[in-house]
Coordinates of C-alpha atoms in Angstrom, one line a residue:
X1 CA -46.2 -19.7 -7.2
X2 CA -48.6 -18.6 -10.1
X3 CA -46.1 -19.2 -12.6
X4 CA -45.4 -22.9 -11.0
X5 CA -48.8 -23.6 -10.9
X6 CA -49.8 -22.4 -14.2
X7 CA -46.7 -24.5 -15.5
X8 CA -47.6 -27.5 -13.3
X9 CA -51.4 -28.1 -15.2
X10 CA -49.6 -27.4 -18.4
X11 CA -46.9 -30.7 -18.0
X12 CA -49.8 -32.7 -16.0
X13 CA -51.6 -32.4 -19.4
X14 CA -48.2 -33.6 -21.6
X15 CA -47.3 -36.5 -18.7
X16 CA -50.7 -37.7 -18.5
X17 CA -50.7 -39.2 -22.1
X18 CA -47.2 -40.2 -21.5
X19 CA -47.7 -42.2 -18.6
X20 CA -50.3 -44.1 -19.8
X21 CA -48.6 -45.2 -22.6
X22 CA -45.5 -46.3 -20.5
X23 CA -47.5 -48.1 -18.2
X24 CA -50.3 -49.3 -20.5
X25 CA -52.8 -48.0 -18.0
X26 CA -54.4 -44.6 -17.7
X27 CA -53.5 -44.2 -14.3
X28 CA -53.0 -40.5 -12.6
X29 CA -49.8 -39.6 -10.9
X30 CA -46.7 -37.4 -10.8
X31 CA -42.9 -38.1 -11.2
X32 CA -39.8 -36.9 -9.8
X33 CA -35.9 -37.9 -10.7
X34 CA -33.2 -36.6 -8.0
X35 CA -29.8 -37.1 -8.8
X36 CA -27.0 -36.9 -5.6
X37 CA -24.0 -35.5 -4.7
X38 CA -20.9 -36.9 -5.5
X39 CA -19.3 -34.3 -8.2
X40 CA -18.3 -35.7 -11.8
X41 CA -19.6 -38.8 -10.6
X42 CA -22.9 -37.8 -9.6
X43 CA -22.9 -35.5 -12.9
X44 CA -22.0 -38.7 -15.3
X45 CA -24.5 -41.0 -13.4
X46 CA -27.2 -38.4 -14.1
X47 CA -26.5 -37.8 -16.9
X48 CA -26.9 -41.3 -18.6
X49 CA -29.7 -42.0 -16.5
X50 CA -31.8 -38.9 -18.0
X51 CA -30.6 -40.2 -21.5
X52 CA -32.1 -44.0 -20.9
X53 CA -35.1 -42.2 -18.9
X54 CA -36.0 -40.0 -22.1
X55 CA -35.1 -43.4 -24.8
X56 CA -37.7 -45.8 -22.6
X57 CA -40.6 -42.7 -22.1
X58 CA -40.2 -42.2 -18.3
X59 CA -38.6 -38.6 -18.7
X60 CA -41.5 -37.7 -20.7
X61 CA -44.0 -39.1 -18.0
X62 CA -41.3 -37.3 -15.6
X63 CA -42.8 -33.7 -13.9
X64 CA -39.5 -32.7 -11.3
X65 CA -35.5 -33.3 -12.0
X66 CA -33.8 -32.8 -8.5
X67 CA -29.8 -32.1 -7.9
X68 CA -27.8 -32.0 -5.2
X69 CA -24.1 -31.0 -5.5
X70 CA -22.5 -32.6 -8.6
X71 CA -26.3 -33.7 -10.4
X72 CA -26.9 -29.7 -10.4
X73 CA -23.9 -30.0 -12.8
X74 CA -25.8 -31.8 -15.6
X75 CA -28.7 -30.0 -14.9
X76 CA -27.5 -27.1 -15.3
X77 CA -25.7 -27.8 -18.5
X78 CA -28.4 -29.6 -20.0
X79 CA -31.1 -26.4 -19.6
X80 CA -28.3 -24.8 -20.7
X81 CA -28.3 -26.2 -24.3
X82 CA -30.0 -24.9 -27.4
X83 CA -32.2 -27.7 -27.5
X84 CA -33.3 -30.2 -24.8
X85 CA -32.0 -33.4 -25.7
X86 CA -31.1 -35.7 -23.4
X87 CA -29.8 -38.6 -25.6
X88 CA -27.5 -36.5 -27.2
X89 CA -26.2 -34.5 -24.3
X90 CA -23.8 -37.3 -22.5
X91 CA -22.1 -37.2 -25.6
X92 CA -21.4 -33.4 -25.0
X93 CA -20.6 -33.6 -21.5
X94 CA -18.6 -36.1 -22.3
X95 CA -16.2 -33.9 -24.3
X96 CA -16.5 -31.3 -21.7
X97 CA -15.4 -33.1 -18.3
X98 CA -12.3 -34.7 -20.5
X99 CA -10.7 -31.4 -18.8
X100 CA -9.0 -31.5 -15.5
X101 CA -11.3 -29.2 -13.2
X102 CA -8.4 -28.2 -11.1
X103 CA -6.7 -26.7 -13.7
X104 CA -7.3 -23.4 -14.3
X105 CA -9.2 -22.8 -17.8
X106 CA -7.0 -21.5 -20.6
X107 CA -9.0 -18.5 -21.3
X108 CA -7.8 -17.3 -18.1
X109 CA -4.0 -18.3 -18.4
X110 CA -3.5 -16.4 -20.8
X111 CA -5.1 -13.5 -19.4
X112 CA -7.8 -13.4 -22.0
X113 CA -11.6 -11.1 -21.6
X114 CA -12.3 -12.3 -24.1
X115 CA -16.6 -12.8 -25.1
X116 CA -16.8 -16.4 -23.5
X117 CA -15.6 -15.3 -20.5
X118 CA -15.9 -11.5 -20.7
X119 CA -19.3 -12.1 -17.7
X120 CA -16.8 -13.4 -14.9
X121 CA -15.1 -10.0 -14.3
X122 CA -17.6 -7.9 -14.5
X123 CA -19.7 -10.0 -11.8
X124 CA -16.7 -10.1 -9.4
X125 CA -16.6 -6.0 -10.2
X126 CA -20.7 -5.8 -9.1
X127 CA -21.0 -7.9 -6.1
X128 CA -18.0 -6.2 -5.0
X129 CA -19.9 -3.0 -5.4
X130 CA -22.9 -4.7 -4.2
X131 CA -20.9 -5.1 -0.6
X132 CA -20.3 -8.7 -1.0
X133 CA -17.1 -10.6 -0.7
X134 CA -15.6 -12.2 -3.6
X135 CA -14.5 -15.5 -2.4
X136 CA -13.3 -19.2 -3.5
X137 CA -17.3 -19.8 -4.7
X138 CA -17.4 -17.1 -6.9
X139 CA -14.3 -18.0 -8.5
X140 CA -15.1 -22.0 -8.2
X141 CA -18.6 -21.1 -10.2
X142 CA -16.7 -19.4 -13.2
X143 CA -14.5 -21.6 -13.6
X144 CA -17.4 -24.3 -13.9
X145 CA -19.4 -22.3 -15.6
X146 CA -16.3 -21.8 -18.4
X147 CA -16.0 -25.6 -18.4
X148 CA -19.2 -27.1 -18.2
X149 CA -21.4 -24.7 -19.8
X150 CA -21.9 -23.5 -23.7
X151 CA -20.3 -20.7 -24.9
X152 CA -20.5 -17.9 -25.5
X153 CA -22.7 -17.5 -22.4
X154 CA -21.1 -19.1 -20.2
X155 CA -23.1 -18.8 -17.4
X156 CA -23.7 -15.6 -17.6
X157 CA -27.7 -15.7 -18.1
X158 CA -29.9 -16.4 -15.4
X159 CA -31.9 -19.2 -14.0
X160 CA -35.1 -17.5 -15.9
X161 CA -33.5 -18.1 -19.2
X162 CA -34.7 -22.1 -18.5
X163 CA -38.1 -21.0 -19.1
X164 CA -37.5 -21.1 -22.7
X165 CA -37.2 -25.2 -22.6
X166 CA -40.5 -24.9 -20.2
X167 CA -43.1 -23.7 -22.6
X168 CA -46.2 -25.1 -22.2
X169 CA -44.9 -27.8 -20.1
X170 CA -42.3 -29.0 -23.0
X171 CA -40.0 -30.6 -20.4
X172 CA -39.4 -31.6 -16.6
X173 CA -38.7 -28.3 -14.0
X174 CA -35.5 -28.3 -12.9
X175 CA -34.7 -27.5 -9.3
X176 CA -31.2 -26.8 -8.3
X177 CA -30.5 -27.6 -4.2
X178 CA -28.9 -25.7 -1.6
X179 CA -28.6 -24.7 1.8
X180 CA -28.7 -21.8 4.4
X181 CA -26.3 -22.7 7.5
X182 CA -28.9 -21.6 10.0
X183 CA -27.5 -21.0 13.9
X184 CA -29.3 -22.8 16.5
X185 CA -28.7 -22.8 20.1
X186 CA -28.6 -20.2 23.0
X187 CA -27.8 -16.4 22.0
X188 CA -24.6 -15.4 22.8
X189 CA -24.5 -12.8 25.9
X190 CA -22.5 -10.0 25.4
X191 CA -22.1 -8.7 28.7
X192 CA -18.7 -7.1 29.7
X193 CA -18.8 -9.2 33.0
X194 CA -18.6 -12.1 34.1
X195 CA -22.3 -13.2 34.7
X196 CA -21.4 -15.7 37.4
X197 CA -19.4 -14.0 39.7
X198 CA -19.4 -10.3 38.4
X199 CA -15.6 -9.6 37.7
X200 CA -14.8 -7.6 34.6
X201 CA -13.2 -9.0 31.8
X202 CA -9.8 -7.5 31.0
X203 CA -6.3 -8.8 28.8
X204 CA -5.6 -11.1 31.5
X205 CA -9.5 -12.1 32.4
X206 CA -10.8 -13.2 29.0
X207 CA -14.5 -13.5 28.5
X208 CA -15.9 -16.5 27.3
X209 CA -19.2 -18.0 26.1
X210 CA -21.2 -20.8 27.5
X211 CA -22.2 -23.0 25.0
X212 CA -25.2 -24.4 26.9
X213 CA -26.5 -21.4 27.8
X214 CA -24.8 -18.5 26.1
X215 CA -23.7 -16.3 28.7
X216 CA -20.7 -14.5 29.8
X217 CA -18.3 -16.2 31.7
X218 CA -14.7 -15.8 33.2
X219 CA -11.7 -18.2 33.3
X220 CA -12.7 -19.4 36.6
X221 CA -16.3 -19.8 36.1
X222 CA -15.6 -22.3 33.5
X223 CA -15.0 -25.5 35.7
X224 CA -12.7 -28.4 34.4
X225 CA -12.0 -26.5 31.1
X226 CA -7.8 -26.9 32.1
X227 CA -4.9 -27.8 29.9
X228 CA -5.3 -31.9 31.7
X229 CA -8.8 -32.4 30.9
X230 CA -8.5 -31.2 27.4
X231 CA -5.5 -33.0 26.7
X232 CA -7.9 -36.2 28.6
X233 CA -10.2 -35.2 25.6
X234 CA -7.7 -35.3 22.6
X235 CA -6.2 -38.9 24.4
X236 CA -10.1 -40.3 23.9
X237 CA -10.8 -39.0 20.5
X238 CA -7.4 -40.4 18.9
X239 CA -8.6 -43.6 20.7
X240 CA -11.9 -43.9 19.2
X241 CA -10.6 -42.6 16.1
X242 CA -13.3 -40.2 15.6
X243 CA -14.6 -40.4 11.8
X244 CA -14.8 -38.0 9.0
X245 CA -17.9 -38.6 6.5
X246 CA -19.0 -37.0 3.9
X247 CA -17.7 -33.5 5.4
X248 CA -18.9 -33.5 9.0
X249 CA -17.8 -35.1 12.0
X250 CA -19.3 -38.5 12.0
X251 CA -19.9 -38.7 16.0
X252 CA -20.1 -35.7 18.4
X253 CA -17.0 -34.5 19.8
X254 CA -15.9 -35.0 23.3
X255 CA -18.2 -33.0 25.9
X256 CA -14.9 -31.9 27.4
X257 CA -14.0 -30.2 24.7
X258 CA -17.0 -28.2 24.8
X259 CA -17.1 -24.9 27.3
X260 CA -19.7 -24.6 29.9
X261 CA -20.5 -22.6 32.9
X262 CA -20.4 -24.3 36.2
X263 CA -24.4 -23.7 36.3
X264 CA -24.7 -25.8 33.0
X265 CA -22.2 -28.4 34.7
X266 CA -23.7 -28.9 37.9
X267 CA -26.8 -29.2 36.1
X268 CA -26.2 -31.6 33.7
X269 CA -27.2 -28.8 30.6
X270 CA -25.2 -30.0 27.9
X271 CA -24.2 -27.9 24.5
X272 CA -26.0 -28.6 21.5
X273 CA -24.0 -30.8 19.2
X274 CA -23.6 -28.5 16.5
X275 CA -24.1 -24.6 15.8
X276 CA -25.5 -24.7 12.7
X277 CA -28.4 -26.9 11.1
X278 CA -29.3 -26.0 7.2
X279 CA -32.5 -24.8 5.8
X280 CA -32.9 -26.7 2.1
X281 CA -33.6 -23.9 -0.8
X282 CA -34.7 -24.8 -4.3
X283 CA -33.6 -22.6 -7.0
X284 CA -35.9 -23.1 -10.5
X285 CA -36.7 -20.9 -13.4
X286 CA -39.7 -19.8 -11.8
X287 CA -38.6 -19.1 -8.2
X288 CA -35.9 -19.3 -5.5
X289 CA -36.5 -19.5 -1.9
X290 CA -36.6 -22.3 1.1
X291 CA -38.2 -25.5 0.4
X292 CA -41.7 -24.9 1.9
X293 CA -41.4 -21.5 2.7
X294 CA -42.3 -18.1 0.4
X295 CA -40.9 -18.3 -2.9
X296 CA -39.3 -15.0 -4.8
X297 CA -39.2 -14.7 -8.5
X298 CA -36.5 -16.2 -10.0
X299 CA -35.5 -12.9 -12.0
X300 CA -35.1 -10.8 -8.7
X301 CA -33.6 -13.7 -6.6
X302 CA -30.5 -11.9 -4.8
X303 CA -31.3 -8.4 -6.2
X304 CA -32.1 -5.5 -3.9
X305 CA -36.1 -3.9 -3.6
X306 CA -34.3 -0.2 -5.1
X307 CA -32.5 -2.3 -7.9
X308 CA -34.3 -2.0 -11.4
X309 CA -36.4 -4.5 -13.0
X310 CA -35.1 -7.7 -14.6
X311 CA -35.0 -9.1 -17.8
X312 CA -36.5 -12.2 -18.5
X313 CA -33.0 -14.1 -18.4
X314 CA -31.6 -11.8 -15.8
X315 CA -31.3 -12.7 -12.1
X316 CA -28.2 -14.7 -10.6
X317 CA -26.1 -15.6 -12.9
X318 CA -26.5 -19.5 -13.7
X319 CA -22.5 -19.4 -13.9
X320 CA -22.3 -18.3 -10.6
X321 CA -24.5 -20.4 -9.0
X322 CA -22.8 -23.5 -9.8
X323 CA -19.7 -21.9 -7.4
X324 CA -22.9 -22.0 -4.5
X325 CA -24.3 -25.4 -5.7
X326 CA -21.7 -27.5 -6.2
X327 CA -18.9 -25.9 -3.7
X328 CA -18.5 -29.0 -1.5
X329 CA -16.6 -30.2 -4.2
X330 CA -14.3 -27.8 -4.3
X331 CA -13.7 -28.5 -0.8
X332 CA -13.3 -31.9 -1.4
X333 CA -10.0 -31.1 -3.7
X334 CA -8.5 -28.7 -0.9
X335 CA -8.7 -31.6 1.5
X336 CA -7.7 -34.4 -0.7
X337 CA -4.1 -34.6 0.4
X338 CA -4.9 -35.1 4.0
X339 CA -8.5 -36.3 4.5
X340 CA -8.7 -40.6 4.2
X341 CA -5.2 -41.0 5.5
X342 CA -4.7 -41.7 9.0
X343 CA -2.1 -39.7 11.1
X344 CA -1.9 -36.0 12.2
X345 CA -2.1 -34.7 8.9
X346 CA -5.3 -35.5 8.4
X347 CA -6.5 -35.0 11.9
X348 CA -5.6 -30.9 10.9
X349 CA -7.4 -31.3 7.8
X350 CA -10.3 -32.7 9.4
X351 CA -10.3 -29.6 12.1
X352 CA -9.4 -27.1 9.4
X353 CA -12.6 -28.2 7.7
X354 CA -15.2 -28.4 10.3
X355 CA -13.8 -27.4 13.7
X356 CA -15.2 -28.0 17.0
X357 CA -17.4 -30.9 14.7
X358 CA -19.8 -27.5 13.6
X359 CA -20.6 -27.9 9.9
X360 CA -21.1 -24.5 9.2
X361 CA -17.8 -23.6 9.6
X362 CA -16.2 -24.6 6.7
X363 CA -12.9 -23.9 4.7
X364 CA -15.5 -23.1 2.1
X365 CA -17.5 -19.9 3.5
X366 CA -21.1 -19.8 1.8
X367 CA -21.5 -17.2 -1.1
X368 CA -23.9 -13.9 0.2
X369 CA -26.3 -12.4 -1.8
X370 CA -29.5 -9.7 -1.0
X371 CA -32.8 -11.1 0.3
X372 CA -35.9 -9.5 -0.5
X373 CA -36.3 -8.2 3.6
X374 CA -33.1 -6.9 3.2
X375 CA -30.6 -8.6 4.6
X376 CA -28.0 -10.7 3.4
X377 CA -28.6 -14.4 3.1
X378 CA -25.7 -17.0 3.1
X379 CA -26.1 -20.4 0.7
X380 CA -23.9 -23.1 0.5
X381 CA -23.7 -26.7 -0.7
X382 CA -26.7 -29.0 0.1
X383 CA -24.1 -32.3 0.1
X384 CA -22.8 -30.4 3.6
X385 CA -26.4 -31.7 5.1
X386 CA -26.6 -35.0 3.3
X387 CA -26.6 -35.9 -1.1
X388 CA -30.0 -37.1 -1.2
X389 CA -32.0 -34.4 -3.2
X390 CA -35.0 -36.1 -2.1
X391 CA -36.6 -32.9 0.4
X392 CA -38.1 -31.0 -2.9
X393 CA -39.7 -33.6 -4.3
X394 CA -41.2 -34.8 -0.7
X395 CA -42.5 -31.4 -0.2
X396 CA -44.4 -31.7 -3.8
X397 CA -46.1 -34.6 -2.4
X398 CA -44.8 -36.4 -6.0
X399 CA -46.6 -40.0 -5.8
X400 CA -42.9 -41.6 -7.5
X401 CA -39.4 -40.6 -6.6
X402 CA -36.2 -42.0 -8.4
X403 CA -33.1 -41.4 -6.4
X404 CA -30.3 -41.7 -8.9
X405 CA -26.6 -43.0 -7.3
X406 CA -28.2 -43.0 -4.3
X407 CA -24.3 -44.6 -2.8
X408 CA -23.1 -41.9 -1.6
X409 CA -19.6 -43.3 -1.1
X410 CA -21.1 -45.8 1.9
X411 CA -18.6 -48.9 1.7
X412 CA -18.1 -50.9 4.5
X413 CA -15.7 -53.7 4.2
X414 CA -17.2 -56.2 1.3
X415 CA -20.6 -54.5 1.9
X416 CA -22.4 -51.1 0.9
X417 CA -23.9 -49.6 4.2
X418 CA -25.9 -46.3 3.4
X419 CA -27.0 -45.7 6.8
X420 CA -25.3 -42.6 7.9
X421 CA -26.1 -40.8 4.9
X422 CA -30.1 -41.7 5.0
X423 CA -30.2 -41.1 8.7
X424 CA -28.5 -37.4 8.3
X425 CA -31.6 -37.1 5.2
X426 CA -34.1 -38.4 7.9
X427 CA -33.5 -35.8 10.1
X428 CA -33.8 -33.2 7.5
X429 CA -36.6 -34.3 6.2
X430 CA -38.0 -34.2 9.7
X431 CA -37.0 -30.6 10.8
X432 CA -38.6 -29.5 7.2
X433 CA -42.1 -31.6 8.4
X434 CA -42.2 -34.0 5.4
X435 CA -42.7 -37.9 5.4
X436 CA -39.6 -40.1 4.2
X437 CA -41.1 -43.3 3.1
X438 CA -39.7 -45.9 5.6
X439 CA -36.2 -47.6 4.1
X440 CA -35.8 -51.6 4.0
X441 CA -32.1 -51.2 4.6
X442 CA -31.8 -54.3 3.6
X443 CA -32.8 -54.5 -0.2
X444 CA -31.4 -50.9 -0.1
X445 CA -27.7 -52.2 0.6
X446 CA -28.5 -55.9 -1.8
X447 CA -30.2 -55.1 -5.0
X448 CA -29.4 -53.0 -7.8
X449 CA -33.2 -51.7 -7.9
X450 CA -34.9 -51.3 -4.4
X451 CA -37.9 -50.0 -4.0
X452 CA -39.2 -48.2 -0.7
X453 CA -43.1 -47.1 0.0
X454 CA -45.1 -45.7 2.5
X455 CA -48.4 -46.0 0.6
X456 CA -47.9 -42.3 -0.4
X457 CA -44.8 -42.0 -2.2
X458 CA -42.7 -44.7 -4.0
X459 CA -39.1 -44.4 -3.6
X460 CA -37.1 -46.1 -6.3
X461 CA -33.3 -46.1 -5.8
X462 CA -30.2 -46.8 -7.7
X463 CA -26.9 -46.9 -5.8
X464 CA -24.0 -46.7 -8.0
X465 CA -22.7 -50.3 -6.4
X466 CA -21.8 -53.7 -8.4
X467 CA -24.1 -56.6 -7.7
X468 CA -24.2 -60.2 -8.8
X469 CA -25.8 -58.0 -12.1
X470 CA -22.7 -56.2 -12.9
X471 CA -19.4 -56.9 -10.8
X472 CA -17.6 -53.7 -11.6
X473 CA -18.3 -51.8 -8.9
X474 CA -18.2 -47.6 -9.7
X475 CA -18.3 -47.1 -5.4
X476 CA -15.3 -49.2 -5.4
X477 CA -13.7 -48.0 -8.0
X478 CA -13.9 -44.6 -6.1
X479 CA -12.6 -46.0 -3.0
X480 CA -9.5 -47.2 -4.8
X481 CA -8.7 -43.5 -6.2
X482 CA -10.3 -44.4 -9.4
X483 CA -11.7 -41.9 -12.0
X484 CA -15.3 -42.2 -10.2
X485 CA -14.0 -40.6 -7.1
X486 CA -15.7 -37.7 -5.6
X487 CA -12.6 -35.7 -5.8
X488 CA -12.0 -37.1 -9.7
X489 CA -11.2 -34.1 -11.6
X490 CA -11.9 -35.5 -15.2
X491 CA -12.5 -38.1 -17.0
X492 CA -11.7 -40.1 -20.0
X493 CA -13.9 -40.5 -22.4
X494 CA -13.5 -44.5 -22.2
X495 CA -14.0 -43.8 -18.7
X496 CA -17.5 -41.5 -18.8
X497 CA -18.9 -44.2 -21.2
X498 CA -18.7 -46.8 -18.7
X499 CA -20.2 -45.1 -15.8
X500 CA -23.4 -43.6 -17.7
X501 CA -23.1 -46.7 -19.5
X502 CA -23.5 -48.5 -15.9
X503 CA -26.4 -46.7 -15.0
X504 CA -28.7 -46.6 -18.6
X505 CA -28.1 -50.5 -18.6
X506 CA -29.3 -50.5 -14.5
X507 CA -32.3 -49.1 -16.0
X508 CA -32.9 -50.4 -19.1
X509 CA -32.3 -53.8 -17.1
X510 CA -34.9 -52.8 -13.9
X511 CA -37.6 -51.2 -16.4
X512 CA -40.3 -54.0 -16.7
X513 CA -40.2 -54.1 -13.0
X514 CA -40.3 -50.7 -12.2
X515 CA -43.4 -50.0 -14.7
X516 CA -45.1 -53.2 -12.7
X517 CA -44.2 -51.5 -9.2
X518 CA -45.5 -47.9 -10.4
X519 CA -48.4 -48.8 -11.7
X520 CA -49.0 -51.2 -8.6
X521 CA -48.6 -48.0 -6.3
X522 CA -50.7 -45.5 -8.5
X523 CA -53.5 -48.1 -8.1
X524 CA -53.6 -48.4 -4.7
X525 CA -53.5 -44.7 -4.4
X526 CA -56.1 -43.7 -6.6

């Protein structure tokens, strides 16, 4: 917190200056850019976005960069650099996400430790000795780290080492997203009777847990939990077709499916729709912890109390981090094969990936590391709440928000429909106790700009969508299989010039409009 808030005056004093002269008006207020999920895509779109922000002078009036997912990608990279330069830097990831992600890097094929990638084994070696598990994350974030990040690091410095780009509030603060799967609902009991009627559980009595109330049950004190009502169940769900979006269920599974006690039943108490709700962490060069909530030093983020001191750049590896960060895509290309087609293959991808509807329980298991009380926390993907990065930025009370390809794959028919996706970030943004700024869903889903205020905050968004101002469409393009598909594993270069193309001309086109509607809101707030 001190180092934030010593950091905070310092840029306030560089975007003052900058703001006025971008909006010809010396008129106080602070700016935040959030990029969403939506891997390469999300990365791209960012990417070019950052490059038209810092040509116009809006990156330099700019105090917070948000990611989510994919975004965390360029961020990531771009901190990563020698020198902060974000004109230049689509040119470099350009070169960089030419390569197919799902290929295994070349380093590693031919069996090479060599100094580029000489970090990744020793870090599987240590949080193996550390007691964690090494898992698809771990070896998700090397491989990014070894594709999108310079060599001959590679990841393997920390998230302190940003500070350098920081000094004396040089450039925006970068805050990686993600999220702790957090259980909610009744504890389970673990009685070795049945809490109903008092029977013992054996081979051939199995106990079981009520999901409305958590306690020990037998077979027979589960009422209308039979093979014929289940298989009633299944016959409604393949009815309704039950959606998948975005990677959880997109309407609650059939009560039927759920177990209760015959307490719960006769009393109407139904089971909480899902086991899991996510607590949002931000992870900067100056601290990591939840958003709102106490803060440790980014330097001894994951380390142990009796571990020694950190270096400046020590800490979690930045290489590793992108496995944590940006895992939802990696999920994305297990499932590709079966999720989006109809039929019982993708119904068992679907329940592979999330069964029972619970999001926490994911092919993906969340990567472990050492809290400062002690125990061990688990963080995952923020795209497996919802892609808007918007929660950090809410919490910092910043008086401007741009949400960058804010589409978040939400076609429907000839129309865009982001609805689902902004009510799953309304309800985090509620469980966290900050204000979203009410939506007009309507200029959200028709215009290329939209603009969204409560008289606190000014939400500008850009959805990656086609309008009568451009007619290629990049969410279509995705929905066809084209190369801006979540699940896209590279690019040609043909192909990343026209998507961070699409956005710097959506911005470059919007700006005298979105300098009248900022300086409009930082008026009315003064």
């Amino acid at each position: 917190g001190l180092w934030t808030g010593a950091w905070v005056k310092q840029r306030d004093a560089r975007t003052g200056p900058a703001l006025e002269v971008l909006l010809g008006d010396n008129l106080p207020g602070r700016i935040g850019i959030c990029g969403s999920g939506g891997g390469l895509r999300a990365a791209t779109a960012l990417a070019g976005f950052l490059a038209e922000a810092h040509a116009c002078g809006l990156l330099d009036a700019t105090t917070y960069l948000s990611g989510v997912s994919g975004s965390c990608w360029t961020l990531s990279a771009l901190y990563a650099e020698d020198a902060f330069d974000p004109r230049k830097f689509p040119d470099v990831l350009r070169d960089r996400v030419a390569k197919d992600l799902r290929a295994p890097h070349s380093a590693w094929l031919a069996g090479s430790v060599s100094a580029p990638n000489s970090f990744v084994f020793p870090r599987f070696a240590a949080r193996c000795r550390d007691g964690h598990d090494v898992g698809i994350v771990d070896v998700w974030g090397a491989h990014l780290s070894a594709t999108l990040l310079p060599p001959p690091a590679h990841g393997g410095f920390g998230l302190a080492a940003f500070r350098r780009k920081l000094v004396k509030g040089a450039a925006p603060l970068p805050l990686l997203t993600a999220v702790e799967p957090v259980k909610v609902g009744p504890e389970w009991s673990s009685k070795n009777c049945c809490e109903r009627c008092g029977d013992s559980f054996s081979l051939a009595n199995a106990r079981h847990h009520c999901r409305a109330c958590g306690a020990s049950v037998c077979d027979a004190c589960c009422p209308g939990f039979g093979a014929a009502t289940l298989a009633a169940a299944l016959g409604r769900m393949r009815s309704t077709d039950v959606d998948f979006e975005g990677g959880v269920w997109a309407r609650p599974l059939d009560k039927d499916l759920v177990r209760r006690c015959g307490r719960c039943v006769a009393a109407g108490n139904e089971a909480p729709a899902e086991r899991t709700a996510w607590r949002w962490w931000e992870l900067g060069p100056f601290d990591v912890g939840p958003v709102g909530g106490p803060k440790v030093d980014a330097c001894a983020f994951g380390r142990r109390s009796h571990e020694p001191p950190c270096s400046l750049t020590g800490g979690e590896p930045v290489g590793a981090l992108l496995g944590v960060v940006g895992s939802a895509f990696c999920a994305t290309l297990e499932k590709v094969e079966g999720c989006g087609k109809k039929g019982y293959v993708s119904a068992a991808a679907k329940w592979l990936a999330h069964p029972h509807g619970d999001p926490g329980a994911s092919l993906v298991d969340p990567a472990t590391f050492h809290s400062s009380d002690g125990k061990t926390l688990r963080l995952a993907d923020a795209g497996f709440c919802h892609n808007l990065g918007w929660l950090p930025l809410l919490q910092r009370k910043c008086d401007v928000i741009f949400s960058v390809d804010a589409s978040m794959h939400a076609l429907a028919g000839d129309g865009f429909d982001p609805s689902y996706e902004l009510s799953r970030a309304r309800t985090a943004a509620e469980r966290l106790g900050v204000a979203l700024p009410p939506i007009d869903m309507k200029a959200y889903a028709t215009q290329p700009v939209s603009f969204h205020t409560d008289g606190r905050t000014l939400l500008i968004c850009l959805p990656l969508v086609g309008f009568e101002d451009d007619p290629w469409c990049p969410l279509r393009t995705a929905h066809a299989g084209g190369f801006c598909s979540n699940a896209g594993a590279s690019y040609e270069p043909k192909d990343f010039d026209r998507l961070s193309g699409f956005m710097r001309n959506r911005l470059r086109a919007a700006l005298p409009e979105v300098k009248r509607r900022i300086a409009a809101h930082l008026r009315s707030t003064c």
